[in-house]
Amino acid sequence: MDKKILVVDDEASIVSAVAYAFRREGYLVETAGDGEEALEKVAIFQPHVIILDVMMPRMSGYEVCRKLENRHGVGIILLTVKNDIVDKVLGLELGADDYMTKPFDLRELVARAKALMRRTQKLAGREEEPDVYELGSIRLNMQQRLITAGGAAIELTPKEFDLAALLLSHPERVYTREELLDLVWDMEYAGGTRTVDIHIQRLRKKLGDSSQTLLQTVYGIGYKASKAGASRAGASTVGNGSRNAQDASVESVSLIIKANDLGQSGEPS
């Protein structure tokens, strides 16, 4: 999914610098020079985060916040030269999620926007996504934070559950190790991408044989949960059950034949 940022400020130099900083991080960026243009861009561009100046002509940042109070899944970071606590509280009460005072560090602004985007996306995901997912013999219940394999509950650590839940709730979506590290552990985690590999290994071991085809390695990229793998795992389980039943039947017939042979030869049974 493309990450979209709308930068709104009447100072062209600030707009240019902020837009460049986010584009360099891989974001899609749109800009606006005043509040009215910002509302038009929000409707068309549908950004995930708005970087919004407070003092602008035609319509202030506060008024833009007020008009966007019913927004869904959109975060707002206010920018202002005012450092008074009253102004900060006013912006937050009108619906802004964060507040930075000019002059500001671009690196801090980008970091705050990333953190805000993660929060808003998680909240939006909880509202829109179902609570239960089933792939083959694996069942994920988000509300109960429970995963079962073949009906048996699997005991997982919090991070193991978060990792499994992310993959199972987005089957066929390929995640890089860096994305998983960011989404499950947050960017501040110092363990490196190797921790992702270790947790995948633990999950496969705990989920059993079916997880070997369900949680697949996409070589050179990362991992995904495979629908086809889940189907094969289920078929394999059924097939093993059928073969076991057939083997038991053959063994039973063999024992009967041997018993008959013993009876006919006059030997004790």
Coordinates of N, CA, C and O in Angstrom, one line a residue, residues 32-175:
A32 N -0.3 21.7 -0.5 CA -1.4 22.8 -0.6 C -0.9 24.0 0.1 O -0.1 23.9 1.0
G33 N -1.3 25.2 -0.4 CA -0.8 26.4 0.1 C -1.7 27.1 1.1 O -1.4 28.1 1.7
D34 N -3.0 26.6 1.3 CA -3.9 27.2 2.2 C -4.9 26.2 2.7 O -5.0 25.0 2.1
G35 N -5.8 26.5 3.6 CA -6.7 25.6 4.2 C -7.8 25.1 3.2 O -8.1 23.9 3.2
E36 N -8.3 26.0 2.4 CA -9.3 25.6 1.4 C -8.8 24.6 0.4 O -9.4 23.6 0.0
E37 N -7.6 24.9 -0.1 CA -6.9 23.9 -1.1 C -6.7 22.6 -0.4 O -6.8 21.5 -1.0
A38 N -6.3 22.7 0.9 CA -6.0 21.4 1.7 C -7.3 20.5 1.7 O -7.2 19.3 1.5
L39 N -8.5 21.1 2.0 CA -9.7 20.3 2.0 C -10.0 19.7 0.7 O -10.4 18.5 0.6
E40 N -9.7 20.4 -0.4 CA -9.9 19.8 -1.7 C -9.0 18.6 -2.0 O -9.3 17.6 -2.5
K41 N -7.7 18.8 -1.6 CA -6.7 17.8 -1.8 C -7.0 16.5 -0.9 O -6.8 15.4 -1.3
V42 N -7.5 16.8 0.3 CA -7.9 15.6 1.2 C -8.9 14.7 0.5 O -8.8 13.5 0.5
A43 N -10.0 15.4 -0.1 CA -11.0 14.6 -0.8 C -10.5 13.8 -2.0 O -11.0 12.7 -2.2
I44 N -9.6 14.4 -2.7 CA -9.1 13.7 -3.9 C -7.9 12.8 -3.6 O -7.9 11.6 -4.1
F45 N -6.9 13.2 -2.9 CA -5.7 12.5 -2.6 C -5.8 11.4 -1.5 O -5.2 10.4 -1.6
Q46 N -6.7 11.7 -0.6 CA -7.0 10.8 0.6 C -5.7 10.4 1.3 O -5.3 9.2 1.3
P47 N -5.0 11.4 1.9 CA -3.7 11.1 2.6 C -3.9 10.3 3.8 O -5.0 10.2 4.4
H48 N -2.8 9.7 4.3 CA -2.8 9.0 5.5 C -2.4 9.9 6.7 O -2.9 9.7 7.8
V49 N -1.5 10.9 6.4 CA -1.1 11.9 7.4 C -1.1 13.2 6.7 O -0.7 13.4 5.6
I50 N -1.6 14.3 7.4 CA -1.6 15.6 7.0 C -0.6 16.4 7.8 O -0.7 16.5 9.1
I51 N 0.4 17.1 7.2 CA 1.3 18.0 7.9 C 0.7 19.4 7.7 O 0.7 19.9 6.6
L52 N 0.1 20.0 8.8 CA -0.7 21.1 8.6 C -0.3 22.4 9.4 O -0.2 22.3 10.6
D53 N 0.0 23.4 8.7 CA 0.4 24.7 9.3 C -0.9 25.3 9.9 O -2.0 25.2 9.4
V54 N -0.7 26.0 11.1 CA -1.8 26.6 11.8 C -2.2 27.9 11.2 O -3.4 28.2 10.8
M55 N -1.2 28.9 11.0 CA -1.5 30.2 10.6 C -1.4 30.3 9.0 O -0.3 30.3 8.5
M56 N -2.5 30.3 8.4 CA -2.6 30.4 6.9 C -3.7 31.3 6.4 O -4.7 31.5 7.1
P57 N -3.6 31.9 5.2 CA -4.6 32.7 4.7 C -5.8 31.8 4.3 O -5.7 30.6 4.1
R58 N -7.0 32.5 4.2 CA -8.2 31.9 3.7 C -8.9 31.0 4.7 O -10.1 31.0 4.9
M59 N -8.1 30.1 5.3 CA -8.6 29.2 6.3 C -7.4 28.7 7.2 O -6.5 28.1 6.7
S60 N -7.6 28.8 8.5 CA -6.5 28.4 9.4 C -6.4 26.8 9.5 O -7.4 26.1 9.2
G61 N -5.3 26.4 10.1 CA -5.2 25.0 10.3 C -6.2 24.5 11.3 O -6.7 23.3 11.3
Y62 N -6.5 25.3 12.3 CA -7.5 25.0 13.3 C -8.9 24.7 12.6 O -9.6 23.7 12.9
E63 N -9.2 25.6 11.7 CA -10.5 25.4 11.0 C -10.5 24.1 10.1 O -11.5 23.4 10.0
V64 N -9.4 23.8 9.5 CA -9.3 22.6 8.7 C -9.5 21.4 9.6 O -10.2 20.5 9.3
C65 N -8.9 21.4 10.8 CA -9.1 20.3 11.8 C -10.6 20.2 12.1 O -11.1 19.0 12.2
R66 N -11.2 21.3 12.4 CA -12.6 21.3 12.7 C -13.5 20.6 11.6 O -14.4 19.8 11.9
K67 N -13.2 20.9 10.4 CA -13.9 20.4 9.2 C -13.6 18.9 9.0 O -14.4 18.2 8.3
L68 N -12.5 18.5 9.5 CA -12.1 17.1 9.3 C -12.3 16.2 10.5 O -11.7 15.1 10.6
E69 N -13.1 16.7 11.4 CA -13.3 16.0 12.7 C -13.8 14.6 12.6 O -13.6 13.7 13.4
N70 N -14.6 14.3 11.5 CA -15.1 13.0 11.3 C -14.3 12.1 10.3 O -14.8 11.1 9.8
R71 N -13.1 12.6 10.1 CA -12.2 11.8 9.2 C -11.9 10.4 9.8 O -12.0 10.2 11.0
H72 N -11.6 9.5 8.9 CA -11.4 8.1 9.3 C -10.0 7.7 8.8 O -9.7 7.7 7.6
G73 N -9.1 7.3 9.7 CA -7.8 6.8 9.3 C -6.8 7.8 8.8 O -5.9 7.5 8.1
V74 N -7.1 9.1 9.2 CA -6.2 10.2 8.7 C -5.6 10.9 10.0 O -6.3 11.3 10.8
G75 N -4.3 10.9 10.1 CA -3.6 11.6 11.2 C -3.2 13.0 10.8 O -3.0 13.3 9.6
I76 N -3.2 13.9 11.8 CA -2.8 15.3 11.6 C -1.7 15.7 12.5 O -1.8 15.5 13.7
I77 N -0.7 16.3 12.0 CA 0.4 16.9 12.7 C 0.4 18.4 12.5 O 0.5 18.8 11.3
L78 N 0.2 19.2 13.5 CA 0.1 20.7 13.3 C 1.5 21.3 13.4 O 2.4 20.9 14.2
L79 N 1.8 22.3 12.6 CA 3.0 23.1 12.6 C 2.6 24.5 13.0 O 1.7 25.1 12.4
T80 N 3.4 25.2 13.9 CA 3.1 26.5 14.2 C 4.3 27.2 14.8 O 5.2 26.6 15.4
V81 N 4.3 28.5 14.7 CA 5.4 29.3 15.4 C 5.0 29.6 16.8 O 5.9 30.0 17.6
K82 N 3.8 29.3 17.2 CA 3.3 29.6 18.6 C 3.8 28.5 19.5 O 3.6 27.3 19.2
N83 N 4.3 28.8 20.6 CA 4.8 27.8 21.6 C 4.0 27.8 22.9 O 4.3 27.2 23.8
D84 N 2.8 28.6 22.9 CA 2.0 28.7 24.0 C 1.2 27.4 24.2 O 0.7 26.8 23.3
I85 N 1.1 26.9 25.5 CA 0.4 25.6 25.8 C -1.0 25.7 25.4 O -1.6 24.7 25.0
V86 N -1.6 26.9 25.5 CA -3.1 27.1 25.1 C -3.3 26.7 23.7 O -4.3 26.1 23.3
D87 N -2.4 27.2 22.8 CA -2.5 26.9 21.4 C -2.4 25.4 21.1 O -3.1 24.9 20.2
K88 N -1.4 24.8 21.8 CA -1.2 23.3 21.6 C -2.5 22.6 22.0 O -3.0 21.7 21.3
V89 N -3.0 22.9 23.2 CA -4.2 22.2 23.7 C -5.4 22.4 22.7 O -6.2 21.5 22.5
L90 N -5.5 23.7 22.2 CA -6.6 23.9 21.3 C -6.5 23.1 20.0 O -7.5 22.5 19.6
G91 N -5.3 22.9 19.5 CA -5.2 22.1 18.3 C -5.5 20.7 18.6 O -6.2 20.0 17.8
L92 N -5.0 20.1 19.7 CA -5.3 18.7 20.0 C -6.8 18.5 20.3 O -7.3 17.5 19.9
E93 N -7.4 19.5 20.9 CA -8.9 19.3 21.2 C -9.7 19.4 19.9 O -10.8 18.8 19.8
L94 N -9.2 20.1 18.9 CA -9.9 20.2 17.6 C -9.7 18.9 16.7 O -10.2 18.8 15.7
G95 N -8.8 18.0 17.2 CA -8.7 16.8 16.5 C -7.3 16.5 16.0 O -7.1 15.4 15.3
A96 N -6.3 17.4 16.2 CA -4.9 17.1 15.7 C -4.4 16.0 16.6 O -4.8 15.8 17.8
D97 N -3.5 15.2 16.0 CA -2.9 14.1 16.8 C -1.5 14.4 17.4 O -1.1 13.8 18.3
D98 N -0.8 15.4 16.8 CA 0.5 15.8 17.3 C 0.7 17.2 16.9 O 0.0 17.9 16.2
Y99 N 1.8 17.8 17.5 CA 2.0 19.2 17.4 C 3.5 19.5 17.4 O 4.3 19.0 18.2
M100 N 4.0 20.3 16.4 CA 5.5 20.6 16.4 C 5.6 22.1 16.2 O 4.8 22.8 15.5
T101 N 6.5 22.7 16.9 CA 6.8 24.2 16.9 C 7.9 24.5 15.9 O 8.9 23.9 15.9
K102 N 7.7 25.5 15.1 CA 8.7 26.0 14.2 C 9.7 26.8 14.9 O 9.4 27.5 15.8
P103 N 11.0 26.7 14.6 CA 11.6 25.8 13.6 C 11.7 24.3 14.1 O 11.8 24.2 15.3
F104 N 11.6 23.4 13.3 CA 11.6 22.0 13.7 C 12.7 21.2 12.9 O 13.1 21.6 11.8
D105 N 13.0 20.0 13.4 CA 14.0 19.1 12.7 C 13.2 18.2 11.8 O 12.2 17.5 12.2
L106 N 13.6 18.2 10.5 CA 12.8 17.3 9.5 C 12.9 15.9 9.9 O 11.9 15.1 9.7
R107 N 14.0 15.4 10.5 CA 14.1 14.0 10.8 C 13.1 13.7 11.9 O 12.4 12.6 11.9
E108 N 12.9 14.6 12.9 CA 11.9 14.3 13.9 C 10.5 14.3 13.3 O 9.6 13.5 13.7
L109 N 10.2 15.3 12.4 CA 8.9 15.3 11.8 C 8.6 14.0 11.0 O 7.5 13.5 11.2
V110 N 9.5 13.5 10.3 CA 9.3 12.3 9.5 C 9.1 11.1 10.5 O 8.2 10.3 10.3
A111 N 9.9 11.1 11.6 CA 9.7 10.0 12.6 C 8.3 10.0 13.2 O 7.7 9.0 13.4
R112 N 7.9 11.2 13.6 CA 6.6 11.4 14.2 C 5.5 11.0 13.2 O 4.5 10.3 13.6
A113 N 5.6 11.3 11.9 CA 4.6 11.0 10.9 C 4.6 9.4 10.8 O 3.5 8.9 10.6
K114 N 5.7 8.8 10.8 CA 5.7 7.3 10.6 C 5.0 6.7 11.8 O 4.2 5.7 11.6
A115 N 5.3 7.1 13.0 CA 4.7 6.6 14.2 C 3.2 6.8 14.2 O 2.4 5.9 14.5
L116 N 2.8 8.0 13.8 CA 1.3 8.3 13.7 C 0.6 7.5 12.7 O -0.5 7.0 12.9
M117 N 1.3 7.2 11.5 CA 0.7 6.4 10.5 C 0.5 5.0 11.0 O -0.5 4.4 10.7
R118 N 1.5 4.5 11.7 CA 1.3 3.1 12.2 C 0.1 3.0 13.2 O -0.7 2.1 13.1
R119 N 0.0 4.0 14.0 CA -1.2 4.0 15.0 C -2.5 4.1 14.3 O -3.4 3.3 14.6
T120 N -2.6 5.0 13.3 CA -3.9 5.2 12.7 C -4.3 3.9 11.8 O -5.4 3.5 11.7
Q121 N -3.3 3.3 11.2 CA -3.5 2.1 10.4 C -3.9 1.0 11.2 O -4.8 0.2 10.9
K122 N -3.3 0.8 12.4 CA -3.7 -0.3 13.3 C -5.1 -0.1 13.8 O -5.9 -1.0 13.9
L123 N -5.5 1.2 14.2 CA -6.8 1.4 14.6 C -7.8 1.2 13.5 O -8.9 0.6 13.7
A124 N -7.5 1.6 12.3 CA -8.4 1.4 11.1 C -8.6 -0.1 10.8 O -9.6 -0.6 10.5
G125 N -7.5 -0.8 11.0 CA -7.5 -2.2 10.7 C -8.3 -3.0 11.7 O -9.1 -3.9 11.3
R126 N -8.3 -2.6 12.9 CA -9.1 -3.2 13.9 C -10.6 -3.0 13.7 O -11.4 -3.9 14.0
E127 N -11.0 -1.9 13.1 CA -12.4 -1.6 12.9 C -12.9 -2.3 11.6 O -14.0 -2.7 11.6
E128 N -12.0 -2.5 10.6 CA -12.5 -3.0 9.3 C -12.3 -4.5 9.2 O -13.0 -5.1 8.4
E129 N -11.3 -5.0 9.8 CA -10.9 -6.4 9.5 C -11.8 -7.4 10.4 O -12.2 -7.0 11.5
P130 N -12.1 -8.6 9.9 CA -12.8 -9.6 10.7 C -12.0 -10.0 11.9 O -10.8 -9.8 12.0
D131 N -12.7 -10.6 12.9 CA -12.0 -11.1 14.1 C -11.4 -12.5 14.0 O -10.5 -12.8 14.7
V132 N -11.9 -13.3 13.0 CA -11.5 -14.6 12.9 C -11.0 -14.9 11.5 O -11.7 -14.5 10.5
Y133 N -9.8 -15.6 11.3 CA -9.3 -16.0 10.0 C -9.0 -17.5 10.1 O -8.6 -18.0 11.1
E134 N -9.3 -18.2 9.0 CA -9.0 -19.6 8.9 C -8.2 -19.9 7.7 O -8.6 -19.6 6.6
L135 N -7.1 -20.6 7.8 CA -6.3 -21.1 6.7 C -5.9 -22.5 7.0 O -5.1 -22.8 7.9
G136 N -6.6 -23.4 6.2 CA -6.3 -24.8 6.4 C -6.8 -25.2 7.8 O -7.9 -24.9 8.3
S137 N -5.9 -25.9 8.6 CA -6.2 -26.3 9.9 C -5.9 -25.2 11.0 O -6.1 -25.5 12.2
I138 N -5.4 -24.1 10.5 CA -5.0 -23.0 11.4 C -6.1 -22.0 11.6 O -6.7 -21.5 10.6
R139 N -6.5 -21.7 12.8 CA -7.6 -20.7 13.0 C -7.0 -19.6 13.9 O -6.5 -19.9 15.0
L140 N -7.2 -18.4 13.5 CA -6.8 -17.2 14.2 C -7.9 -16.4 14.7 O -8.8 -16.0 14.0
N141 N -8.0 -16.1 16.0 CA -9.0 -15.3 16.7 C -8.3 -14.0 17.2 O -7.6 -14.1 18.2
M142 N -8.6 -12.9 16.6 CA -7.9 -11.7 16.9 C -8.4 -11.1 18.3 O -7.6 -10.7 19.1
Q143 N -9.7 -11.2 18.5 CA -10.2 -10.7 19.8 C -9.6 -11.5 21.0 O -9.3 -10.9 22.0
Q144 N -9.6 -12.8 20.9 CA -9.1 -13.6 22.0 C -7.6 -13.8 22.0 O -7.1 -14.3 22.9
R145 N -6.9 -13.2 20.9 CA -5.5 -13.4 20.8 C -5.2 -14.9 20.9 O -4.3 -15.3 21.7
L146 N -5.9 -15.7 20.1 CA -5.7 -17.2 20.2 C -5.5 -17.7 18.8 O -6.2 -17.4 17.8
I147 N -4.6 -18.7 18.7 CA -4.4 -19.4 17.5 C -4.5 -20.9 17.8 O -3.9 -21.4 18.8
T148 N -5.3 -21.6 17.0 CA -5.4 -23.1 17.2 C -5.0 -23.8 15.9 O -5.1 -23.3 14.8
A149 N -4.5 -25.0 16.1 CA -4.1 -25.8 14.9 C -4.8 -27.2 15.1 O -4.5 -27.9 16.1
G150 N -5.7 -27.5 14.2 CA -6.5 -28.7 14.3 C -7.3 -28.7 15.5 O -7.6 -29.8 16.1
G151 N -7.7 -27.5 16.0 CA -8.6 -27.4 17.2 C -7.9 -27.3 18.5 O -8.5 -27.0 19.5
A152 N -6.6 -27.5 18.5 CA -5.8 -27.4 19.7 C -5.2 -26.0 19.8 O -4.6 -25.5 18.9
A153 N -5.3 -25.4 21.0 CA -4.7 -24.1 21.2 C -3.2 -24.2 21.2 O -2.6 -25.1 21.8
I154 N -2.6 -23.2 20.6 CA -1.1 -23.1 20.5 C -0.7 -22.0 21.5 O -1.1 -20.8 21.4
E155 N 0.3 -22.3 22.3 CA 0.8 -21.3 23.3 C 1.9 -20.5 22.6 O 2.9 -21.0 22.2
L156 N 1.7 -19.2 22.5 CA 2.6 -18.3 21.8 C 3.0 -17.1 22.7 O 2.2 -16.7 23.5
T157 N 4.2 -16.6 22.5 CA 4.5 -15.3 23.2 C 3.8 -14.2 22.5 O 3.3 -14.3 21.4
P158 N 3.7 -13.0 23.1 CA 3.0 -11.9 22.5 C 3.6 -11.5 21.1 O 2.8 -11.3 20.2
K159 N 4.9 -11.5 21.0 CA 5.4 -11.2 19.7 C 5.2 -12.3 18.6 O 5.0 -12.0 17.4
E160 N 5.3 -13.5 19.1 CA 5.0 -14.6 18.1 C 3.5 -14.5 17.6 O 3.3 -14.7 16.4
F161 N 2.6 -14.2 18.6 CA 1.2 -14.0 18.1 C 1.1 -12.9 17.2 O 0.4 -13.0 16.1
D162 N 1.7 -11.7 17.5 CA 1.6 -10.5 16.6 C 2.1 -10.8 15.2 O 1.6 -10.4 14.2
L163 N 3.2 -11.5 15.1 CA 3.8 -11.9 13.9 C 2.9 -12.8 13.1 O 2.6 -12.6 11.9
A164 N 2.4 -13.9 13.7 CA 1.5 -14.8 13.1 C 0.2 -14.2 12.6 O -0.3 -14.4 11.5
A165 N -0.3 -13.3 13.5 CA -1.6 -12.6 13.2 C -1.4 -11.7 12.0 O -2.3 -11.7 11.1
L166 N -0.3 -11.0 11.9 CA -0.1 -10.1 10.7 C 0.0 -10.9 9.4 O -0.6 -10.6 8.4
L167 N 0.7 -12.1 9.4 CA 0.8 -12.9 8.2 C -0.5 -13.6 7.9 O -0.9 -13.6 6.7
L168 N -1.1 -14.2 8.9 CA -2.3 -15.0 8.6 C -3.5 -14.1 8.2 O -4.4 -14.5 7.5
S169 N -3.5 -12.9 8.7 CA -4.7 -12.0 8.4 C -4.5 -11.3 7.0 O -5.4 -10.6 6.5
H170 N -3.3 -11.5 6.4 CA -3.1 -10.9 5.1 C -2.4 -12.0 4.2 O -1.3 -11.9 3.7
P171 N -3.2 -13.1 3.9 CA -2.6 -14.2 3.1 C -2.2 -13.8 1.7 O -2.8 -12.9 1.1
E172 N -1.1 -14.3 1.3 CA -0.4 -14.1 0.0 C 0.3 -12.7 0.0 O 0.9 -12.4 -1.0
R173 N 0.1 -11.9 1.0 CA 0.9 -10.6 1.0 C 2.3 -10.9 1.5 O 2.5 -11.5 2.5
V174 N 3.3 -10.6 0.6 CA 4.7 -10.8 0.9 C 5.2 -9.6 1.7 O 5.1 -8.5 1.3
Y175 N 5.8 -9.9 2.9 CA 6.4 -8.9 3.8 C 7.9 -9.1 3.8 O 8.4 -10.2 3.9

